Short mmCIF file of C-alpha atoms in Angstrom, two decimals:
data_model
loop_
_atom_site.label_atom_id
_atom_site.label_comp_id
_atom_site.label_asym_id
_atom_site.label_seq_id
_atom_site.Cartn_x
_atom_site.Cartn_y
_atom_site.Cartn_z
CA MET A 1 -30.22 2.33 36.72
CA LYS A 2 -30.65 -1.11 35.21
CA LYS A 3 -32.26 0.39 32.12
CA ALA A 4 -29.34 2.83 31.82
CA TYR A 5 -26.86 -0.06 31.91
CA LEU A 6 -28.89 -2.04 29.38
CA LYS A 7 -28.94 1.01 27.16
CA TRP A 8 -25.16 0.68 26.90
CA LEU A 9 -24.74 -3.07 27.30
CA VAL A 10 -26.92 -4.16 24.36
CA PRO A 11 -25.13 -2.07 21.69
CA ILE A 12 -21.72 -2.99 23.16
CA ILE A 13 -22.51 -6.71 22.93
CA ALA A 14 -23.88 -6.18 19.41
CA LEU A 15 -20.68 -4.35 18.46
CA TYR A 16 -18.48 -7.19 19.73
CA VAL A 17 -20.64 -9.78 17.98
CA MET A 18 -20.44 -7.89 14.68
CA ALA A 19 -16.67 -7.40 15.12
CA GLY A 20 -16.28 -11.12 15.82
CA ILE A 21 -18.33 -12.12 12.77
CA THR A 22 -16.40 -9.67 10.57
CA CYS A 23 -13.03 -10.94 11.84
CA TRP A 24 -14.15 -14.55 11.30
CA ILE A 25 -15.22 -13.80 7.71
CA PHE A 26 -12.04 -11.90 6.96
CA ARG A 27 -9.99 -14.67 8.57
CA GLY A 28 -11.06 -17.01 5.77
CA ILE A 29 -10.33 -14.37 3.14
CA VAL A 30 -6.93 -13.56 4.66
CA GLU A 31 -6.08 -17.25 5.04
CA GLU A 32 -6.97 -17.93 1.41
CA GLU A 33 -4.96 -14.92 0.24
CA VAL A 34 -1.94 -15.86 2.35
CA GLN A 35 -2.09 -19.46 1.14
CA GLU A 36 -2.22 -18.35 -2.49
CA ASN A 37 0.71 -15.98 -1.97
CA GLU A 38 2.72 -18.71 -0.25
CA MET A 39 2.03 -21.15 -3.07
CA HIS A 40 3.26 -18.61 -5.60
CA LYS A 41 6.30 -17.98 -3.43
CA ILE A 42 7.05 -21.72 -3.28
CA SER A 43 6.55 -21.94 -7.04
CA HIS A 44 8.98 -19.07 -7.59
CA ILE A 45 11.64 -20.64 -5.36
CA ALA A 46 11.21 -24.01 -7.11
CA GLU A 47 11.54 -22.28 -10.47
CA GLU A 48 14.84 -20.69 -9.39
CA ASN A 49 16.08 -24.05 -8.09
CA VAL A 50 15.19 -25.85 -11.33
CA ARG A 51 16.82 -23.08 -13.32
CA SER A 52 20.08 -23.52 -11.37
CA VAL A 53 20.12 -27.19 -12.38
CA ASP A 54 19.04 -26.41 -15.95
CA VAL A 55 21.91 -23.95 -16.42
CA ILE A 56 24.47 -26.62 -15.57
CA ILE A 57 22.79 -29.27 -17.67
CA GLN A 58 22.32 -26.89 -20.59
CA THR A 59 26.05 -26.18 -20.62
CA VAL A 60 26.82 -29.89 -20.61
CA VAL A 61 24.22 -30.54 -23.30
CA ASP A 62 25.74 -27.87 -25.53
CA TYR A 63 29.24 -29.25 -25.12
CA ASN A 64 28.00 -32.80 -25.55
CA ASN A 65 26.17 -31.95 -28.77
CA SER A 66 29.19 -30.27 -30.33
CA THR A 67 31.46 -33.11 -29.19
CA ALA A 68 29.08 -35.71 -30.62
CA VAL A 69 29.25 -33.99 -34.01
CA SER A 70 33.06 -34.23 -34.03
CA PHE A 71 32.95 -37.87 -32.92
CA ALA A 72 30.70 -38.78 -35.84
CA ASN A 73 33.65 -38.31 -38.17
CA MET A 74 36.02 -40.49 -36.13
CA ASP A 75 36.60 -44.23 -36.12
CA PHE A 76 35.80 -45.66 -32.70
CA ASN A 77 38.66 -48.18 -32.76
CA GLU A 78 41.31 -46.40 -34.81
CA ASP A 79 40.94 -42.89 -33.41
CA GLN A 80 40.76 -43.63 -29.68
CA ASP A 81 43.67 -41.27 -28.92
CA LYS A 82 41.74 -38.48 -30.59
CA LEU A 83 38.61 -39.49 -28.72
CA VAL A 84 40.47 -39.31 -25.41
CA ASN A 85 41.90 -35.87 -26.24
CA VAL A 86 38.45 -34.55 -27.04
CA LEU A 87 37.04 -36.12 -23.86
CA ARG A 88 39.86 -34.54 -21.85
CA THR A 89 39.06 -31.14 -23.31
CA LEU A 90 35.36 -31.64 -22.59
CA SER A 91 36.03 -32.65 -19.00
CA LYS A 92 37.93 -29.46 -18.31
CA ASN A 93 34.65 -27.55 -18.34
CA GLU A 94 33.57 -26.61 -14.81
CA SER A 95 30.10 -28.02 -15.41
CA VAL A 96 31.45 -31.46 -16.37
CA PHE A 97 32.36 -34.09 -13.82
CA GLY A 98 33.76 -36.70 -16.13
CA SER A 99 33.06 -38.02 -19.64
CA ILE A 100 33.23 -41.38 -21.40
CA VAL A 101 32.61 -42.81 -24.84
CA VAL A 102 31.49 -46.41 -25.28
CA ASP A 103 30.20 -48.67 -28.03
CA ALA A 104 26.82 -50.35 -28.04
CA ASN A 105 28.20 -53.02 -25.65
CA GLY A 106 29.36 -50.56 -23.04
CA VAL A 107 33.06 -50.88 -23.75
CA GLY A 108 35.12 -47.75 -24.26
CA VAL A 109 37.44 -45.15 -22.70
CA ASN A 110 37.19 -42.21 -20.32
CA GLU A 111 38.81 -38.76 -20.39
CA LYS A 112 41.91 -40.21 -18.71
CA GLY A 113 42.42 -42.72 -21.49
CA GLU A 114 41.48 -45.62 -19.22
CA LYS A 115 39.66 -48.60 -20.67
CA ILE A 116 36.19 -49.01 -19.13
CA ASN A 117 33.28 -51.43 -19.32
CA ILE A 118 29.88 -50.28 -18.10
CA SER A 119 27.86 -53.09 -19.65
CA ASN A 120 26.75 -54.30 -16.23
CA GLU A 121 25.73 -50.86 -14.94
CA LEU A 122 21.97 -50.36 -14.43
CA PHE A 123 22.08 -46.90 -15.93
CA PHE A 124 23.59 -48.31 -19.16
CA ALA A 125 20.62 -50.57 -19.56
CA LYS A 126 18.44 -47.47 -19.27
CA ILE A 127 20.57 -45.71 -21.90
CA ILE A 128 20.19 -48.63 -24.33
CA GLU A 129 16.46 -48.71 -23.66
CA SER A 130 16.03 -45.00 -24.30
CA PHE A 131 18.58 -44.18 -27.01
CA HIS A 132 19.38 -47.38 -28.97
CA ASN A 133 17.67 -45.89 -32.01
CA GLY A 134 19.35 -42.51 -31.67
CA GLY A 135 18.73 -39.21 -29.99
CA SER A 136 20.01 -37.54 -26.86
CA GLY A 137 18.82 -36.91 -23.37
CA MET A 138 19.54 -37.41 -19.68
CA VAL A 139 19.62 -40.37 -17.33
CA GLN A 140 19.81 -40.33 -13.55
CA ILE A 141 22.35 -42.57 -11.82
CA ARG A 142 20.44 -44.44 -9.12
CA GLU A 143 23.25 -46.40 -7.48
CA ASP A 144 26.98 -46.07 -7.05
CA GLY A 145 29.03 -47.53 -9.87
CA TYR A 146 31.16 -45.83 -12.45
CA PHE A 147 29.20 -42.67 -11.66
CA SER A 148 28.04 -41.72 -8.17
CA ALA A 149 24.42 -42.28 -7.22
CA GLY A 150 22.36 -39.15 -7.77
CA SER A 151 24.40 -37.93 -10.72
CA VAL A 152 22.66 -36.83 -13.91
CA VAL A 153 24.43 -37.86 -17.13
CA VAL A 154 23.87 -36.37 -20.56
CA VAL A 155 23.77 -38.99 -23.33
CA ASN A 156 24.26 -38.59 -27.08
CA TYR A 157 23.82 -41.46 -29.50
CA ILE A 158 26.76 -41.59 -32.00
CA ASN A 159 27.25 -43.51 -35.21
CA PHE A 160 31.06 -43.45 -35.40
CA ASP A 161 32.21 -42.98 -39.02
CA GLY A 162 29.00 -44.72 -40.06
CA ASN A 163 30.28 -48.05 -38.79
CA THR A 164 30.22 -48.35 -35.00
CA LYS A 165 27.24 -47.39 -32.88
CA GLY A 166 27.94 -46.02 -29.42
CA TYR A 167 27.26 -43.32 -26.84
CA LEU A 168 28.93 -40.18 -25.51
CA ILE A 169 28.10 -40.05 -21.80
CA THR A 170 28.98 -36.94 -19.78
CA ASN A 171 28.39 -36.49 -16.08
CA SER A 172 27.06 -33.00 -15.33
CA ARG A 173 28.39 -31.45 -12.17
CA VAL A 174 25.09 -31.51 -10.28
CA GLU A 175 25.89 -34.01 -7.60
CA ASP A 176 24.37 -31.42 -5.26
CA VAL A 177 21.14 -31.51 -7.23
CA GLN A 178 19.34 -32.67 -4.06
CA GLU A 179 20.42 -29.54 -2.21
CA ARG A 180 19.73 -27.34 -5.21
CA ILE A 181 16.17 -28.58 -5.65
CA LEU A 182 15.29 -28.27 -1.94
CA LYS A 183 17.12 -24.98 -1.37
CA GLY A 184 14.95 -22.31 0.24
CA LEU A 185 11.81 -24.44 0.22
CA PRO A 186 9.88 -25.20 3.40
CA LYS A 187 9.50 -28.77 4.57
CA LEU A 188 6.67 -30.16 2.43
CA GLU A 189 5.06 -33.54 1.88
CA VAL A 190 6.66 -33.98 -1.57
CA THR A 191 9.33 -32.01 -3.41
CA ALA A 192 10.75 -34.06 -6.28
CA LEU A 193 12.52 -33.47 -9.57
CA VAL A 194 10.99 -36.06 -11.93
CA ASN A 195 10.97 -36.93 -15.59
CA LEU A 196 8.04 -37.86 -17.80
CA GLU A 197 8.21 -41.52 -16.79
CA GLY A 198 8.05 -40.51 -13.12
CA TYR A 199 11.64 -41.36 -12.21
CA ILE A 200 12.98 -39.29 -9.32
CA PHE A 201 16.17 -37.28 -9.95
CA ALA A 202 16.19 -35.55 -6.58
CA GLY A 203 13.93 -34.56 -3.72
CA ASN A 204 12.41 -35.88 -0.53
CA PHE A 205 10.13 -38.47 -2.12
CA ASP A 206 10.38 -41.99 -0.70
CA GLY A 207 10.49 -44.20 -3.76
CA ASP A 208 12.00 -44.44 -7.25
CA ASN A 209 8.95 -43.61 -9.33
CA ILE A 210 6.41 -41.00 -8.35
CA TRP A 211 3.67 -42.52 -10.52
CA GLU A 212 4.15 -46.02 -9.11
CA ASP A 213 5.00 -45.17 -5.51
CA GLY A 214 3.14 -41.90 -5.11
CA SER A 215 -0.35 -41.14 -3.93
CA ASP A 216 -3.35 -41.96 -6.10
CA LEU A 217 -4.43 -38.37 -5.51
CA LEU A 218 -1.73 -37.11 -7.89
CA PRO A 219 -3.22 -36.37 -11.36
CA GLU A 220 -0.62 -38.32 -13.35
CA ASP A 221 -2.06 -37.64 -16.80
CA THR A 222 -2.42 -33.94 -16.09
CA ILE A 223 1.15 -33.57 -14.83
CA LYS A 224 2.49 -35.53 -17.83
CA MET A 225 0.61 -33.22 -20.15
CA TYR A 226 2.19 -30.16 -18.51
CA ILE A 227 5.62 -31.85 -18.62
CA SER A 228 5.19 -32.34 -22.36
CA GLN A 229 4.03 -28.74 -22.80
CA LYS A 230 6.64 -27.39 -20.35
CA LYS A 231 3.97 -25.32 -18.60
CA TYR A 232 3.41 -24.43 -14.97
CA TYR A 233 0.55 -26.07 -13.14
CA MET A 234 -1.04 -25.33 -9.79
CA SER A 235 -4.19 -26.84 -8.33
CA LYS A 236 -5.98 -27.85 -5.16
CA ILE A 237 -6.17 -31.49 -4.11
CA ASP A 238 -9.52 -31.62 -2.33
CA GLY A 239 -9.24 -32.81 1.24
CA TYR A 240 -5.48 -33.17 1.03
CA GLY A 241 -3.56 -30.08 0.02
CA ASN A 242 -2.06 -28.21 -2.93
CA LEU A 243 -0.14 -29.34 -6.01
CA ILE A 244 2.51 -27.36 -7.92
CA PHE A 245 4.39 -28.42 -11.02
CA VAL A 246 7.36 -26.36 -12.26
CA PRO A 247 8.73 -27.53 -15.63
CA SER A 248 12.44 -28.00 -16.34
CA GLY A 249 13.89 -26.42 -19.41
CA GLN A 250 16.36 -29.27 -19.98
CA ILE A 251 15.03 -32.56 -18.73
CA SER A 252 11.70 -33.87 -19.89
CA GLY A 253 10.19 -33.29 -16.50
CA GLY A 254 10.19 -30.82 -13.66
CA VAL A 255 9.61 -30.35 -9.95
CA VAL A 256 6.46 -31.82 -8.45
CA ILE A 257 5.50 -30.25 -5.13
CA VAL A 258 2.72 -31.47 -2.85
CA ALA A 259 1.93 -29.28 0.18
CA THR A 260 -0.64 -30.84 2.49
CA ASP A 261 -3.13 -28.73 4.41
CA ASP A 262 -1.02 -29.31 7.53
CA ASP A 263 2.08 -28.12 5.68
CA MET A 264 0.31 -24.95 4.66
CA SER A 265 -0.98 -24.39 8.18
CA ASP A 266 2.58 -24.54 9.50
CA ILE A 267 3.81 -22.17 6.79
CA MET A 268 0.97 -19.69 7.36
CA LYS A 269 1.18 -19.87 11.14
CA VAL A 270 3.38 -16.77 11.41
CA TYR A 271 1.23 -14.76 9.01
CA MET A 272 -2.02 -15.83 10.65
CA MET A 273 -0.52 -15.02 14.04
CA ASN A 274 0.06 -11.50 12.74
CA TYR A 275 -3.61 -11.44 11.70
CA TYR A 276 -4.71 -12.66 15.12
CA ASN A 277 -2.53 -10.00 16.76
CA LEU A 278 -4.18 -7.44 14.51
CA VAL A 279 -7.61 -8.72 15.55
CA ILE A 280 -6.62 -8.54 19.22
CA ALA A 281 -5.29 -5.02 18.68
CA LEU A 282 -8.57 -4.11 16.98
CA LEU A 283 -10.60 -5.51 19.87
CA VAL A 284 -8.37 -3.68 22.35
CA ILE A 285 -8.87 -0.43 20.42
CA VAL A 286 -12.64 -1.04 20.32
CA THR A 287 -12.60 -1.78 24.05
CA ILE A 288 -10.61 1.37 24.78
CA TYR A 289 -13.01 3.31 22.58
CA ILE A 290 -16.00 1.88 24.43
CA LEU A 291 -14.44 2.49 27.85
CA ALA A 292 -13.51 6.02 26.80
CA ASN A 293 -17.08 6.69 25.71
CA LEU A 294 -18.41 5.15 28.91
CA GLY A 295 -15.98 7.29 30.88
CA ILE A 296 -17.07 10.39 29.00
CA PHE A 297 -20.70 9.45 29.56
CA MET A 298 -20.20 8.79 33.28
CA PHE A 299 -18.12 11.94 33.67
CA GLY A 300 -20.77 13.92 31.82
CA ARG A 301 -23.47 12.48 34.03
CA PHE A 302 -21.38 13.34 37.10
CA ILE A 303 -20.96 16.92 35.85
CA ARG A 304 -24.68 17.12 35.12
CA LYS A 305 -25.42 15.96 38.65
CA ILE A 306 -23.10 18.59 40.07
CA ARG A 307 -24.69 21.23 37.88
CA ALA A 308 -28.14 20.01 38.82
CA ALA A 309 -27.19 20.17 42.50
CA LYS A 310 -25.82 23.67 42.05
CA GLU A 311 -28.89 24.65 40.09
CA SER A 312 -31.03 23.18 42.82
CA GLU A 313 -29.07 25.18 45.36
CA ARG A 314 -29.59 28.28 43.25
CA ILE A 315 -33.31 27.56 43.16
CA LYS A 316 -33.34 27.25 46.95
CA THR A 317 -31.00 30.22 47.62
CA ASP A 318 -31.82 33.89 48.06
CA SER A 319 -29.94 35.92 45.45
CA ILE A 320 -29.10 38.81 47.81
CA THR A 321 -28.14 37.17 51.08
CA GLY A 322 -27.05 33.69 49.98
CA LEU A 323 -29.35 32.17 52.61
CA TYR A 324 -32.23 29.82 51.87
CA ASN A 325 -35.13 31.50 50.08
CA GLU A 326 -38.75 30.80 50.99
CA TYR A 327 -38.78 27.55 48.98
CA GLY A 328 -35.49 26.28 50.35
CA PHE A 329 -36.26 27.25 53.94
CA THR A 330 -39.67 25.63 53.83
CA GLY A 331 -38.16 22.44 52.45
CA GLU A 332 -35.49 22.26 55.16
CA LEU A 333 -38.01 23.04 57.90
CA SER A 334 -40.43 20.44 56.54
CA GLY A 335 -37.65 17.86 56.61
CA TYR A 336 -36.93 18.64 60.23
CA THR A 337 -40.55 18.57 61.39
CA ARG A 338 -41.17 15.33 59.50
CA TYR A 339 -38.40 13.43 61.29
CA ALA A 340 -37.95 15.50 64.47
CA GLY A 341 -39.77 13.07 66.74
CA ASP A 342 -39.88 14.56 70.25
CA ARG A 343 -37.33 17.28 69.48
CA ASN A 344 -38.44 20.90 69.69
CA GLY A 345 -37.36 24.07 67.96
CA ILE A 346 -37.68 27.86 67.87
CA LEU A 347 -38.56 29.88 64.79
CA PHE A 348 -37.82 33.59 64.57
CA ALA A 349 -38.91 35.97 61.83
CA ILE A 350 -37.00 39.29 61.58
CA SER A 351 -38.13 42.23 59.45
CA ILE A 352 -35.77 45.06 58.52
CA ASP A 353 -37.32 47.90 56.52
CA CYS A 354 -35.23 50.68 54.97
CA ASP A 355 -36.41 53.38 52.60
CA ASN A 356 -33.05 53.69 50.83
CA SER A 357 -32.79 50.76 48.43
CA THR A 358 -28.97 50.82 48.33
CA ASP A 359 -28.71 50.86 52.10
CA ARG A 360 -31.35 48.16 52.30
CA ILE A 361 -29.36 45.70 50.16
CA ASN A 362 -26.17 46.35 52.10
CA ILE A 363 -28.00 45.97 55.40
CA LEU A 364 -29.55 42.69 54.28
CA LYS A 365 -26.13 41.31 53.29
CA ASP A 366 -24.54 42.42 56.56
CA VAL A 367 -27.37 40.91 58.62
CA ALA A 368 -27.10 37.64 56.69
CA GLU A 369 -23.36 37.43 57.39
CA GLU A 370 -23.93 38.24 61.06
CA LEU A 371 -26.60 35.55 61.36
CA LYS A 372 -24.21 32.98 59.83
CA ARG A 373 -21.56 33.90 62.41
CA THR A 374 -23.99 33.91 65.31
CA TYR A 375 -25.93 30.67 64.81
CA ARG A 376 -24.90 27.05 64.42
CA ILE A 377 -24.31 25.42 61.07
CA THR A 378 -27.10 22.96 61.91
CA ASP A 379 -29.64 25.76 62.35
CA ILE A 380 -31.75 26.83 59.39
CA LEU A 381 -31.30 30.37 58.11
CA GLY A 382 -33.35 31.91 55.34
CA ARG A 383 -35.12 34.93 53.87
CA GLY A 384 -38.84 34.78 53.23
CA GLU A 385 -40.66 35.87 50.13
CA GLU A 386 -41.71 39.10 51.89
CA GLY A 387 -38.09 39.96 52.68
CA GLU A 388 -38.05 38.89 56.34
CA PHE A 389 -35.22 36.82 57.79
CA LEU A 390 -36.19 33.39 59.08
CA VAL A 391 -34.14 31.65 61.77
CA PHE A 392 -35.02 28.16 63.04
CA LEU A 393 -33.02 26.86 65.99
CA LYS A 394 -33.10 23.08 66.27
CA GLY A 395 -33.41 21.07 69.44
CA PHE A 396 -34.14 23.78 72.05
CA GLU A 397 -36.76 22.87 74.61
CA GLY A 398 -37.78 24.04 78.03
CA GLU A 399 -38.77 27.51 79.03
CA LYS A 400 -35.28 28.41 80.15
CA ASP A 401 -33.64 27.60 76.79
CA ILE A 402 -36.38 29.34 74.86
CA ARG A 403 -36.09 32.49 76.99
CA LYS A 404 -32.31 32.47 76.66
CA GLN A 405 -32.41 32.25 72.85
CA THR A 406 -35.11 34.93 72.73
CA ASP A 407 -33.04 37.27 74.89
CA GLU A 408 -29.94 36.67 72.75
CA LEU A 409 -31.91 37.50 69.61
CA GLN A 410 -33.30 40.65 71.26
CA LEU A 411 -29.73 41.67 72.10
CA PHE A 412 -28.70 40.90 68.51
CA LEU A 413 -31.47 43.17 67.21
CA TYR A 414 -30.51 45.92 69.63
CA ASP A 415 -26.87 45.81 68.55
CA LEU A 416 -27.95 45.77 64.92
CA LYS A 417 -30.12 48.84 65.31
CA SER A 418 -27.42 50.67 67.28
CA GLY A 419 -24.88 49.91 64.62
CA LEU A 420 -27.14 51.23 61.90
CA ILE A 421 -27.77 54.43 63.83
CA ASP A 422 -24.05 54.91 64.27
CA LYS A 423 -23.65 54.60 60.52
CA GLY A 424 -26.41 57.13 59.95
CA LYS A 425 -28.78 54.62 58.47
CA LYS A 426 -32.42 54.43 59.33
CA ALA A 427 -34.21 51.08 59.48
CA LYS A 428 -37.29 49.68 61.18
CA ILE A 429 -36.75 46.35 62.90
CA ALA A 430 -39.45 43.92 64.04
CA ALA A 431 -39.37 40.25 65.07
CA GLY A 432 -41.77 37.42 65.81
CA ARG A 433 -41.36 34.05 67.49
CA ALA A 434 -43.10 30.68 67.21
CA ILE A 435 -42.25 27.44 69.00
CA TYR A 436 -42.32 24.00 67.47
CA PRO A 437 -44.43 21.99 67.97
CA GLN A 438 -46.58 24.05 70.36
CA ASN A 439 -47.43 26.73 67.76
CA GLY A 440 -47.46 24.48 64.69
CA GLY A 441 -46.88 20.84 63.83
CA ASN A 442 -45.48 21.44 60.34
CA ALA A 443 -43.61 24.07 58.35
CA ASP A 444 -46.64 25.83 56.90
CA GLU A 445 -48.39 26.15 60.27
CA LEU A 446 -45.23 27.30 61.96
CA LEU A 447 -44.46 29.94 59.30
CA ALA A 448 -48.05 31.25 59.45
CA LYS A 449 -47.82 31.63 63.22
CA VAL A 450 -44.41 33.34 63.24
CA ARG A 451 -45.62 35.81 60.61
CA GLU A 452 -48.63 36.65 62.75
CA ALA A 453 -46.23 37.40 65.58
CA LEU A 454 -44.03 39.46 63.22
CA GLU A 455 -47.00 41.57 62.11
CA LYS A 456 -47.85 42.16 65.71
CA SER A 457 -44.28 43.39 66.33
CA LYS A 458 -44.46 45.71 63.33
CA VAL A 459 -47.69 47.22 64.62
CA ASP A 460 -46.12 47.63 68.06
CA GLY A 461 -43.22 49.48 66.43
CA LYS A 462 -40.87 49.08 69.37
CA GLY A 463 -38.45 46.77 67.64
CA SER A 464 -39.04 44.05 70.24
CA ILE A 465 -39.88 40.42 69.64
CA SER A 466 -43.58 39.49 69.60
CA PHE A 467 -44.57 36.01 70.58
CA CYS A 468 -47.10 33.77 68.99
CA GLU A 469 -50.23 33.44 71.08
#
């Protein structure tokens, strides 16, 4: 039994081990694939967010450029009414949130015709620093002043009528740039819209300059190169996380995203949970498969046992009468004599000879049925290899019981013979008797003795029971 269980247990354990190893290997592959897909998804969302800002800024840049061309032909001091009218027209654009024109000292007018002075504004110092020799570009407003903090202004250097140097400054309507840049993105370590110098336009970065205040793990030179080339960049920061750079089409910069390993674990948790559920489902299916096979095996073994038992019964059963045959009867009698102890028993052998083979078979069947009805279920009934009926009565002892059972059998034989005569059938009946253990201590001895008595009855020819001497 133990070997049978081991025969199943070893391959089952091996199957689970192999399934576990396979799932563990594929877990790494799935995790890597999911992480790569999520990084591309984040990159795509960031690209859409940057594009939404670029569209607004591009519109302002286009208007600013055309306005700057018209201003170049105007006198800053003499044509201020014209300047205001143009500024008013510019400010009517839905992407513009206000526009001003100032000289190199920061003095000028806005679209409402109001006199303004921004010389003390921090952003104006940045404008002078970046555009005093000409050009155009963008500057982020870092603190509230004339423009609200967080605004992005588009700047064009202007040489008014070749005499006065100044600047056209237009506030693009991207005061919600923070929301635009972070829209749809998961919570990550760093998501920041930066320019080439590292200044932060928007995002969740704590600090004003990502190169100065950011982690030393950020590849500054590499990101600057991709800013200059306006190319996408994605890489792994060993032992820390993942880096994504999405370039802006308008500002000289883009979105820098840093997703730590913990960030990615949180993002992938749902997907990996689906993988784990799939693994559990796989193991459940494997378990059901194993149990089903075990059930089939056990059921098959049960059926084989039943068939074997039936086959064994067929081996021990006489094909005509359904009683024990010689082999089966001997086995049952041996079992009784082996464990009988001080219990006794009576063995009868009955011979019925008939010349007509058809009548003989019918008579044998009828006698077998009558014997089953007459004797106890605990008694042993059979048909020997020479065709005689064998009847062993268990537990009878004492002369009185033996005589009573002998007389009842004699009466049974008499009734049997009378019945056959009435039916017009001729048969010769003989019977022998042996007593256990007086006439034999085991099955073989007892059968030999009862057959001697049966032969004696046949020779006598009277149809009476002969006793073993």
